[in-house]
Coordinates of C-alpha atoms and ligand atoms in Angstrom, one line a residue:
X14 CA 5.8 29.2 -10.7
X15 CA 3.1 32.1 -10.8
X16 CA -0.1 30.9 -12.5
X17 CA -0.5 32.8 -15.8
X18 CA -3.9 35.2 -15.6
X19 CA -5.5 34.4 -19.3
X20 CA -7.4 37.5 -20.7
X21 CA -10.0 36.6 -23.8
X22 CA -11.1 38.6 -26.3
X23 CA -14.8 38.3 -27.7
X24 CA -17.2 40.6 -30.2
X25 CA -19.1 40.0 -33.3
X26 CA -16.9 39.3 -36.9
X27 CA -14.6 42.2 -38.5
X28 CA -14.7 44.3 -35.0
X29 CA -11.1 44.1 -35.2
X30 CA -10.1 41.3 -32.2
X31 CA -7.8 39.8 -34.1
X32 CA -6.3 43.3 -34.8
X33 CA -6.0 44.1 -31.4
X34 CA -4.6 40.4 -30.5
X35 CA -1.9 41.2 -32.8
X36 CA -1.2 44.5 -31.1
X37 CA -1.1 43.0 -27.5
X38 CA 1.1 40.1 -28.2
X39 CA 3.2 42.1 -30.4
X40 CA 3.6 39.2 -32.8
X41 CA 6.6 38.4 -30.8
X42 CA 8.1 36.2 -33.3
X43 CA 8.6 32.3 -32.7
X44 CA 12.5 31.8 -32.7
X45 CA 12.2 28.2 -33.3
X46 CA 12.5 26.7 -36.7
X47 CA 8.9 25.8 -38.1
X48 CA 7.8 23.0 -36.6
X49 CA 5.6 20.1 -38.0
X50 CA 2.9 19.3 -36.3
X51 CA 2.5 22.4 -33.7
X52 CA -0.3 24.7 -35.2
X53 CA 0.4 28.0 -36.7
X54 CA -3.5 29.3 -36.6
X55 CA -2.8 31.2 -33.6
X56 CA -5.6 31.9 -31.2
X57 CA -3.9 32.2 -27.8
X58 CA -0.2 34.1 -27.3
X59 CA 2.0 35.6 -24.7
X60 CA 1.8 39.1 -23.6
X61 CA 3.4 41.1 -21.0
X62 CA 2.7 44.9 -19.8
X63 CA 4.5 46.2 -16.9
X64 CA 6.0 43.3 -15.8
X65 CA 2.8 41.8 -15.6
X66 CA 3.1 38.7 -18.0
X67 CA -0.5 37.1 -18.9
X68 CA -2.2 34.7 -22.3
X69 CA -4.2 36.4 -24.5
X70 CA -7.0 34.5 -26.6
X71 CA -9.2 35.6 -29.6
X72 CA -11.7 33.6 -29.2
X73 CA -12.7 34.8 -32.9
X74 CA -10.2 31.7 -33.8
X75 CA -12.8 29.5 -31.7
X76 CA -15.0 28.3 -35.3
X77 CA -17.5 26.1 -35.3
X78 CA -18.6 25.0 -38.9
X79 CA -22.1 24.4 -40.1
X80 CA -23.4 26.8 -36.8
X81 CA -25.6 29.6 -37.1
X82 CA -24.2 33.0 -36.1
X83 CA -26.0 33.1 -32.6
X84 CA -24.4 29.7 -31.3
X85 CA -21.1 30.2 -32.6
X86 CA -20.8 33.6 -30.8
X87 CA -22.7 32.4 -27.4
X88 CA -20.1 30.0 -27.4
X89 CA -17.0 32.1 -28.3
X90 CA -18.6 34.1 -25.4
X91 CA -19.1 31.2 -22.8
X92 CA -15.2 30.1 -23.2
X93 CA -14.1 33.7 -22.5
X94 CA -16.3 33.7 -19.2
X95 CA -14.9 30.0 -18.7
X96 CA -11.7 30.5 -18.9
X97 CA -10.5 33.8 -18.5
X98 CA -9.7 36.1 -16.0
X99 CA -10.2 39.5 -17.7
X100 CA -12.9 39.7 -20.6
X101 CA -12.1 42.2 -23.2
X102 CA -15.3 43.0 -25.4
X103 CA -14.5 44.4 -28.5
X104 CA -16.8 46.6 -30.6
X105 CA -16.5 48.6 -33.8
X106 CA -16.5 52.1 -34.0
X107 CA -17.6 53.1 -37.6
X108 CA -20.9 51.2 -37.3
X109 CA -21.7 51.4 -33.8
X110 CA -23.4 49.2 -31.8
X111 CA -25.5 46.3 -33.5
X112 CA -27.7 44.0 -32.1
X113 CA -25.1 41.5 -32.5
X114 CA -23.2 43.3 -29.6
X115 CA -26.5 43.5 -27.6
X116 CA -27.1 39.7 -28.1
X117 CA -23.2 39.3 -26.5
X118 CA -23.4 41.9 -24.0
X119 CA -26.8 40.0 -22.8
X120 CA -24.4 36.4 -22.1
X121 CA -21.8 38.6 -20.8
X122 CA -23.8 40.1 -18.0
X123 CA -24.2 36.7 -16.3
X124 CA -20.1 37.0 -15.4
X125 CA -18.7 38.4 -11.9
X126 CA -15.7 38.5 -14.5
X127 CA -14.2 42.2 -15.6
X128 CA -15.3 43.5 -18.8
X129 CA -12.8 45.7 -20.7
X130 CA -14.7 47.7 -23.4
X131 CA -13.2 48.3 -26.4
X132 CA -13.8 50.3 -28.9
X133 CA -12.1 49.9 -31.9
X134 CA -11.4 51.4 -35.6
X135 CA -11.7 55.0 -33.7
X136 CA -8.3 56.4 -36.0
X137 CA -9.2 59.7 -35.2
X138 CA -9.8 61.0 -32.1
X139 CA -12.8 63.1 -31.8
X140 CA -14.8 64.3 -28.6
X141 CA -15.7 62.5 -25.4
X142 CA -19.7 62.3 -26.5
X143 CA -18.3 59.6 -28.9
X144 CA -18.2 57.3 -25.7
X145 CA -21.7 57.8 -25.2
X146 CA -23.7 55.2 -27.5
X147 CA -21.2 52.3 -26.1
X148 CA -21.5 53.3 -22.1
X149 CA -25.4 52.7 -22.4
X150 CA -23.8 48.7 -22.8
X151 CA -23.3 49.3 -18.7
X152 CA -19.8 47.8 -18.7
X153 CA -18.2 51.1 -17.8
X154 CA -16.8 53.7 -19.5
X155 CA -15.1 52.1 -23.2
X156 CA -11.7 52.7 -23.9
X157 CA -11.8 54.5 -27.8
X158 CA -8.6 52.6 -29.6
X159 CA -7.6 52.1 -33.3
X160 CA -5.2 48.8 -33.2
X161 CA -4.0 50.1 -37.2
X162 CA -2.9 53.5 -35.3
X163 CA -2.1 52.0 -32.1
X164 CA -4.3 54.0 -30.5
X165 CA -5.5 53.5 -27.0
X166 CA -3.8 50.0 -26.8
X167 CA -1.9 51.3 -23.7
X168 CA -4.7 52.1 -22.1
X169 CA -6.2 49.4 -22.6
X170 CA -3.2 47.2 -21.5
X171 CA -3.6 49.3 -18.0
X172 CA -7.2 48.2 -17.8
X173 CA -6.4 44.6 -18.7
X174 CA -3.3 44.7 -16.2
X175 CA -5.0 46.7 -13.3
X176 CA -8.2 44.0 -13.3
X177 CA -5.6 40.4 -13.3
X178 CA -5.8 39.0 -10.4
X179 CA -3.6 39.9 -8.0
X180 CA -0.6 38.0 -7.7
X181 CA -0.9 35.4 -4.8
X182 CA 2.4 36.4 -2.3
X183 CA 4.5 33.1 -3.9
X184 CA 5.3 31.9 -0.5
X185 CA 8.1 29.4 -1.6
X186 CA 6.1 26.4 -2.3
X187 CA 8.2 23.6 -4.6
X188 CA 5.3 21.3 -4.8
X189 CA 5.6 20.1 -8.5
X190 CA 2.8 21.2 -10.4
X191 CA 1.6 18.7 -12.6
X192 CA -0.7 19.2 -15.9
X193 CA -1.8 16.2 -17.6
X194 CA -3.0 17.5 -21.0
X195 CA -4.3 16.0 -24.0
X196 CA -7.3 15.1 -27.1
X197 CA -10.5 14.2 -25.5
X198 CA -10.9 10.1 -24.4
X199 CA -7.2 9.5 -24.2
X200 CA -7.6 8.6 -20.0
X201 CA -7.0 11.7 -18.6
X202 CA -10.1 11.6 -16.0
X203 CA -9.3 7.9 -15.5
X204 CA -5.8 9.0 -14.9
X205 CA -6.2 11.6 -12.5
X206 CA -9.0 8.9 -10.6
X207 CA -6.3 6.3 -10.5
X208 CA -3.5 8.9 -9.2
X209 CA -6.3 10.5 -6.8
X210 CA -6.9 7.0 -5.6
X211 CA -3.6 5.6 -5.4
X212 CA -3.2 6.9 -1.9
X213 CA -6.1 8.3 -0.3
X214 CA -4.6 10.8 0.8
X215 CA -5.9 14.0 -0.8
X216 CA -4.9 16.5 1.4
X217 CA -7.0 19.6 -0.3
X218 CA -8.6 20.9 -3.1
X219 CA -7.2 24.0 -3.8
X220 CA -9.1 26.5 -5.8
X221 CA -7.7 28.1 -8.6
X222 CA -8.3 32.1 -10.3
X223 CA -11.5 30.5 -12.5
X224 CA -14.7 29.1 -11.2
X225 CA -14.0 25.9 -13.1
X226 CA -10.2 25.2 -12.7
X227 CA -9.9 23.6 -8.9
X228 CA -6.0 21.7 -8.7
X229 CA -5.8 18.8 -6.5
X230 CA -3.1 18.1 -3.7
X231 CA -1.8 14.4 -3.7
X232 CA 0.7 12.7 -1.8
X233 CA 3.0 9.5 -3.1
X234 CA 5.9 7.9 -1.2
X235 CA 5.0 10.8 1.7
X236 CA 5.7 13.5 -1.4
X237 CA 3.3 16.0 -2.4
X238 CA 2.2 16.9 -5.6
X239 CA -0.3 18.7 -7.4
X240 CA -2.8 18.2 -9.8
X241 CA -3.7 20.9 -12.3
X242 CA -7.5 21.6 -13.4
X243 CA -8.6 18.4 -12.0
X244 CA -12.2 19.7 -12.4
X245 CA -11.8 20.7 -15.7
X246 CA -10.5 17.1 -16.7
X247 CA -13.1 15.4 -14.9
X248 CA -16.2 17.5 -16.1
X249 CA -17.6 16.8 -19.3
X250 CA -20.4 17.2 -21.6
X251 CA -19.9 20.5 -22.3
X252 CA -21.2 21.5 -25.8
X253 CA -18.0 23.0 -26.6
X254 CA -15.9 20.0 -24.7
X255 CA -15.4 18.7 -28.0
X256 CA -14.0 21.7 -30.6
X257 CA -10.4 21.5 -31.7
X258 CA -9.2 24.5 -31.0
X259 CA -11.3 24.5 -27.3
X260 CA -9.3 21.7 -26.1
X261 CA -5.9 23.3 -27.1
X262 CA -6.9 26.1 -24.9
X263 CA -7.6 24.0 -21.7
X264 CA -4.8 22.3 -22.1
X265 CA -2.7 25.3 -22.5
X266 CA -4.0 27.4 -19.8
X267 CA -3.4 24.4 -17.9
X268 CA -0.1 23.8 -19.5
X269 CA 1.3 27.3 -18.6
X270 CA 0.5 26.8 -15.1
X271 CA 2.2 23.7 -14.7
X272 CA 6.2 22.5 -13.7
X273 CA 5.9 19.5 -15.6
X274 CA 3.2 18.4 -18.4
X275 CA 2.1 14.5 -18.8
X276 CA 1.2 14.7 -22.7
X277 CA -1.4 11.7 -22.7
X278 CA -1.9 9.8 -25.7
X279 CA -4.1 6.3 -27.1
X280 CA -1.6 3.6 -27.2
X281 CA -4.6 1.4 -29.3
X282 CA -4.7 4.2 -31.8
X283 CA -2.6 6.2 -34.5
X284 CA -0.7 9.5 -33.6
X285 CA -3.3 12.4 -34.8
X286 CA -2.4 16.0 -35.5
X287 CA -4.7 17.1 -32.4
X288 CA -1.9 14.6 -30.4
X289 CA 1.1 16.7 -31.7
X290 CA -0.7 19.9 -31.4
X291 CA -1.5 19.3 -28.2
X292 CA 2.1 18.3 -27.6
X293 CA 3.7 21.0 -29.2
X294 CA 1.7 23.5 -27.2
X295 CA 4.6 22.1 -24.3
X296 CA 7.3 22.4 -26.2
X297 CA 6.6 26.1 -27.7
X298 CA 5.7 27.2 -23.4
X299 CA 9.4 25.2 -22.6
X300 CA 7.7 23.0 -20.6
X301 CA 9.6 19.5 -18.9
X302 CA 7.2 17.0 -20.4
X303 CA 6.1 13.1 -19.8
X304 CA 4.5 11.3 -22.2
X305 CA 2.1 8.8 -21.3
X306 CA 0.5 5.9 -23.4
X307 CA -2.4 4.7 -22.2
X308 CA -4.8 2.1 -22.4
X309 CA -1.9 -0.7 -22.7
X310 CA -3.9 -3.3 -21.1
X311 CA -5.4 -3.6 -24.5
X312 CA -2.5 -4.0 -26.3
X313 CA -1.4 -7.5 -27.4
X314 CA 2.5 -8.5 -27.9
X315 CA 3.4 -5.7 -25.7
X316 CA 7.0 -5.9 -26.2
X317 CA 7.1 -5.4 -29.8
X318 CA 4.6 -2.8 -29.8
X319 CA 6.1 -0.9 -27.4
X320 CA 9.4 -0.5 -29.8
X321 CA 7.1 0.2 -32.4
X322 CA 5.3 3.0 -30.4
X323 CA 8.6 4.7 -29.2
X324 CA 9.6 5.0 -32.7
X325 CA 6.0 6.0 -33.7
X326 CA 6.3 8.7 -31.2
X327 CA 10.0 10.1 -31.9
X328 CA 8.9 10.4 -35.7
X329 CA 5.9 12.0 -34.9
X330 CA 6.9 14.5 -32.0
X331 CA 10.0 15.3 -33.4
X332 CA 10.7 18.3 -31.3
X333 CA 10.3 16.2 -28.0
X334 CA 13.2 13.9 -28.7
X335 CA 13.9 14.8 -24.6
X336 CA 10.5 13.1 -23.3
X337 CA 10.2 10.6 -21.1
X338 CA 7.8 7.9 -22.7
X339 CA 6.0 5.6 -20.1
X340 CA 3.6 2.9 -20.7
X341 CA 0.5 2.9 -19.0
X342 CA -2.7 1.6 -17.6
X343 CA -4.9 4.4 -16.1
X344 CA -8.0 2.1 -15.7
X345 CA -5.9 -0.8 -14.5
X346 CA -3.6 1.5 -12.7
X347 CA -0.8 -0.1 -14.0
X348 CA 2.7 1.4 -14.0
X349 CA 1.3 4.7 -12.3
X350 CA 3.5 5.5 -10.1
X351 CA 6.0 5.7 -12.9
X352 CA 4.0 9.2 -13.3
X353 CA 5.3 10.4 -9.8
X354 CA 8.6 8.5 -10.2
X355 CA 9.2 10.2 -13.6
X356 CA 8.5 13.7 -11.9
X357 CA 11.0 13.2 -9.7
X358 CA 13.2 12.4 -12.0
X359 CA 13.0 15.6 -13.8
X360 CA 12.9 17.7 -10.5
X361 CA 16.6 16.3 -10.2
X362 CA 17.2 17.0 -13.8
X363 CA 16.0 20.3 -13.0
X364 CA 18.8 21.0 -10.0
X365 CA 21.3 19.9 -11.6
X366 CA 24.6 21.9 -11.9
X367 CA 27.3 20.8 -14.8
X368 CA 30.9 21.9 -13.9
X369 CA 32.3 24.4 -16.4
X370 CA 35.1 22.8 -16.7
X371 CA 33.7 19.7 -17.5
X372 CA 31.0 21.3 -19.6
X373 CA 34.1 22.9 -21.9
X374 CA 35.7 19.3 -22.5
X375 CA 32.2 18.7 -23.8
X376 CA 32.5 21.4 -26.1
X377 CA 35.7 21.4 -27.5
X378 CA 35.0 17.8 -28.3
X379 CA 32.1 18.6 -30.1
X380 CA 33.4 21.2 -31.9
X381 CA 36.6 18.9 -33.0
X382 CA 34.5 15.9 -33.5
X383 CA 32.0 17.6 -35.7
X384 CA 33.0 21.4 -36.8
X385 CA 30.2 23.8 -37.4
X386 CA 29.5 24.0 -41.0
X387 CA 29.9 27.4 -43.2
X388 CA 26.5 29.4 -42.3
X389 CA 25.5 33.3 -42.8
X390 CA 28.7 34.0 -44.7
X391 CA 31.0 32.6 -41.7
X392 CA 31.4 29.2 -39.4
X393 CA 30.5 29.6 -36.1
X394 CA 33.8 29.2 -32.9
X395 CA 32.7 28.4 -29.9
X396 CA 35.5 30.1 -27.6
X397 CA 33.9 28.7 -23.9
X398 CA 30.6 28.3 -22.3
X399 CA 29.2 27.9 -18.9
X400 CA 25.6 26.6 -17.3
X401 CA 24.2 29.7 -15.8
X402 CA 21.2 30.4 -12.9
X403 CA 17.9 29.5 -14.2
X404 CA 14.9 27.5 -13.7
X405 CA 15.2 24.9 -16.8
X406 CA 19.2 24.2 -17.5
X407 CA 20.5 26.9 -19.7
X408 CA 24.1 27.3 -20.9
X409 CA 25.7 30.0 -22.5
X410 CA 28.3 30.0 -25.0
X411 CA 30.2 32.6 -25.8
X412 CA 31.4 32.5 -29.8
X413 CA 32.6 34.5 -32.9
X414 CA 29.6 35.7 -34.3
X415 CA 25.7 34.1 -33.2
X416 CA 24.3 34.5 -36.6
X417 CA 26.7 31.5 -37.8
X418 CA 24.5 29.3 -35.7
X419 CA 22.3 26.7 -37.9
X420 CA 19.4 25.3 -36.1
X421 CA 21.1 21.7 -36.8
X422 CA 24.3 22.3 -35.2
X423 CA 22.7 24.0 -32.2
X424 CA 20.8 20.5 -32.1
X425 CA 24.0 18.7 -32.7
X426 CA 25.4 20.5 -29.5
X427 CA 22.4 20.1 -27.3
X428 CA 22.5 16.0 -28.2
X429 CA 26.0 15.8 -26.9
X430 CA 25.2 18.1 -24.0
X431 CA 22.2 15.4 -23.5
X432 CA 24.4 12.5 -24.3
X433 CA 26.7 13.6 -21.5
X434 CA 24.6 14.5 -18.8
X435 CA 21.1 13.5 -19.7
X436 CA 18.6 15.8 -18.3
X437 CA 15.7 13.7 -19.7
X438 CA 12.4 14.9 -20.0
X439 CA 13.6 18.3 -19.5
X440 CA 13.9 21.2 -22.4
X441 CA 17.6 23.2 -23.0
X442 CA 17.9 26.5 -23.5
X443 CA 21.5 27.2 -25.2
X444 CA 22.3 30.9 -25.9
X445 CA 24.8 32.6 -27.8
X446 CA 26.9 35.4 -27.3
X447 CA 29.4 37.0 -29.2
X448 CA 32.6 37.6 -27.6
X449 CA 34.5 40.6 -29.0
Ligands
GDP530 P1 -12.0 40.3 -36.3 O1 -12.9 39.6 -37.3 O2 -12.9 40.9 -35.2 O3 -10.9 39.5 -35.8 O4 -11.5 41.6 -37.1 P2 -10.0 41.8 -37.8 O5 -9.0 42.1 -36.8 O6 -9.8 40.7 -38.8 O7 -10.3 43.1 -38.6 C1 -11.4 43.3 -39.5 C2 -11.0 44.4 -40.5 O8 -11.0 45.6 -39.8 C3 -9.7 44.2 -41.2 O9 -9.8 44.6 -42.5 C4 -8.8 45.2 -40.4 O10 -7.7 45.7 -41.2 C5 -9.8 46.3 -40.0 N1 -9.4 47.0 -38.8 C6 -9.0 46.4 -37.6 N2 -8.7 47.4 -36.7 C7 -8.9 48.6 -37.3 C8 -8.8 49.9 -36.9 O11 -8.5 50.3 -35.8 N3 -9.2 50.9 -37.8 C9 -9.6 50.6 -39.1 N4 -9.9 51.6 -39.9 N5 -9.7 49.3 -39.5 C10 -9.4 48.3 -38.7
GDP531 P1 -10.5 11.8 -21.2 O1 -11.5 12.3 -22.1 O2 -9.1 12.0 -21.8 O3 -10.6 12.3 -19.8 O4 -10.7 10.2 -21.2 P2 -11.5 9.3 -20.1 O5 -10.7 9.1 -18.8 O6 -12.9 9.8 -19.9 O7 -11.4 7.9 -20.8 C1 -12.1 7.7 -22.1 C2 -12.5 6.2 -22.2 O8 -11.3 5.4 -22.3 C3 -13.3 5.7 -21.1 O9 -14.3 4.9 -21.6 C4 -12.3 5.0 -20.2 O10 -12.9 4.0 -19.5 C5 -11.4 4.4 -21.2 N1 -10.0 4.3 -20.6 C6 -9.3 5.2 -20.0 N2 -8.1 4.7 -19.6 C7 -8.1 3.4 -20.0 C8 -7.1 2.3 -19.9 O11 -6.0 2.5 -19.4 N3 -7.5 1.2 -20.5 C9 -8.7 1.0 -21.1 N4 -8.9 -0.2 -21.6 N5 -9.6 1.9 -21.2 C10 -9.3 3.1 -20.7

């Protein structure tokens, strides 16, 4: 999979960022059902603009409380030269520039990164000497937009699109990519020393778009693999390391680069929001997951605990009833190669092909055992369906009328797709068309 370019966009309070975040995602709305536990303060989403799909952030969501101004926005600023690609600085129009932008423009001169001015709240357009007061900022000419009038967000979108880094030529490379994501102490440095040091045989570091992200190349049972961000999980003391909302956004830059994500979690310790939200982050980017208990070298009367965790964990991550849950000791290296083991697993989930025929029977079964119920003023037929081309196993089903779907019978049918043919740890995609 191509690595996702992440583009970050900083300036001082009320500028308008999270104006022009709107704009540039195009609040593309979340199709799911609301989900417990997977956080609706959005600071990161998906954008795309000529083909070229990318993460957008507004750092503005990145709040620290009880800081003065000037840390909070030196820090906003260092996570956009951190960890994105494209830097868009976003300044206000109607009052010009402050010394608030000089004190950011001052942090954002120590970046090789591209700056994208912006200069937002321009609604109407007037003459080109307007650009003048912002170019003495030395980032270039600014592009003049207005994200209420839509203004100048194209152009803007071309300047974000024509600085991403190029796209490496994806020579065919079916390495699985591995992230292992989640809150801060859970074992994710120990993890990826023990799984570094299984085998000592680290063929590379390979280095990825941002200064800090470097993925490492293992191999296990004479497969290859590779570790995502291993730098990023193994540095620490960063001021920021330990803000919410900073974690989230590691883990989902590294989460969107990944083929499979190993959700990490404290078997000695409670499920937390920041667990699920972290976890969630996976399931909204549709993303095969593992998750991993750690630190179960400390748990006593391991058998009953680990029934109790498994049913901790299915009530608490609801929406990754598919995951594989494994049982681990990263410090001990106990039961890790049940990581590598577990990725293959899902690699063969992932190639698997389901007959149509057979995949019917399974329908027409489901549909007589449990008919949908009334919803949307009609009950949903399901006439045939097939498994069609794609990377994660997707089926399409061609019916009466899609708008009769509930979100609890399209569950129902994905649990008997599951209970057929199991393709654990892996997400489904089910579509539906209507069939005149
Ligand atoms: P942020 O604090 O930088 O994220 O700024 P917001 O996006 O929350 O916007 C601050 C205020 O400016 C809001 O009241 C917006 O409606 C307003 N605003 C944002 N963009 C524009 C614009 O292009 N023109 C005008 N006139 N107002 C805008
Ligand atoms: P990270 O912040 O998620 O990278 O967590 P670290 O790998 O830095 O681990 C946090 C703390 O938990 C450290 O003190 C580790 O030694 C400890 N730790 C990590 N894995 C295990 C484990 O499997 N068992 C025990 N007992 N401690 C662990």
């Amino acid at each position: 999979m191509a690595k996702k370019s992440i583009v970050a966009i900083v300036g001082r309070p009320n500028v308008g960022k999270s104006s022009l975040f709107n704009r540039i995602i195009r609040e593309q709305k979340s199709i799911v059902e609301d989900i417990p536990g997977v956080t609706r303060d959005r600071i990161y989403g998906n954008a795309e603009w000529l083909t070229r799909e990318f993460l957008v952030i507004d750092t503005g969501g990145i709040t620290l409380a009880d800081e003065i101004f000037a840390k909070e926005i030196k820090i906003q600023a260092e996570i956009a030269m951190q960890e994105a690609d494209v830097i868009i600085f976003a300044l206000n129009f109607k009052e010009g520039l402050t010394d608030q932008d000089h004190m950011i423009a001052k942090i954002l001169y120590k970046t090789k990164k591209p700056i994208i001015l912006v200069v937002n709240k321009y609604d109407k357009k007037g003459s080109d000497n307007d650009m003048f007061e912002f170019m003495s900022l030395g980032f270039g000419n600014p592009i003049m937009a207005s994200s209420t009038h839509g203004i100048g967000i194209g152009d803007l979108l071309d300047a974000v699109v024509y600085q991403l880094p190029k796209v490496e030529n994806t020579q065919k490379d079916d390495t699985p990519k591995i992230a292992i994501i989640g809150k801060p102490n859970v074992g994710k440095s120990s993890l990826v020393n023990s799984l570094v040091g299984e085998e000592r045989m680290i063929v590379s570091d390979i280095a990825g778009t941002t200064l800090d992200s470097v993925d490492t190349q293992v191999q296990y049972n004479n497969k290859k693999y590779v570790l995502i961000d291993t730098a990023g999980i193994r540095k620490k003391g960063k001021i920021y390391d330990g803000i919410e909302k900073y974690s989230y956004l590691r883990s989902l830059g590294s989460i969107s680069n990944a083929d499979i994500v190993v959700l990490m979690i404290d078997g000695t310790q409670s499920i937390t929001d920041q667990d699920t939200n972290i976890g969630g982050l996976a399931f909204t980017e549709h993303k095969p997951i593992i998750i991993a208990v750690n630190k179960w070298d400390l748990v006593k009367n391991k058998e009953k605990a680990i029934l109790e965790k498994e049913e901790e964990i299915r009530s608490y991550f609801k929406y990754l009833q598919y995951a594989k849950i494994i049982f681990i000791s990263a410090h001990d290296k106990i039961r890790i190669g049940k990581i590598y083991d577990a990725v293959d697993h899902i690699n063969e989930m992932l190639k698997k092909t389901i007959k149509t025929s057979v995949f019917n029977e399974i329908l027409n079964r489901a549909q007589l055992v449990n008919p949908a119920p009334d919803h949307n003023g009609g009950r949903l037929r399901i006439y045939y369906g097939s498994q069609v081309e794609a990377y994660l196993p997707t089926f399409v089903m061609f019916v009466n009328n899609p708008h009769y779907v509930h979100f609890s019978y399209k569950r129902f049918l994905e649990n008997q797709i599951r209970l057929q043919f199991g393709f654990e740890g892996v997400p489904i995609t089910l579509i539906f068309r209507e069939r005149k």
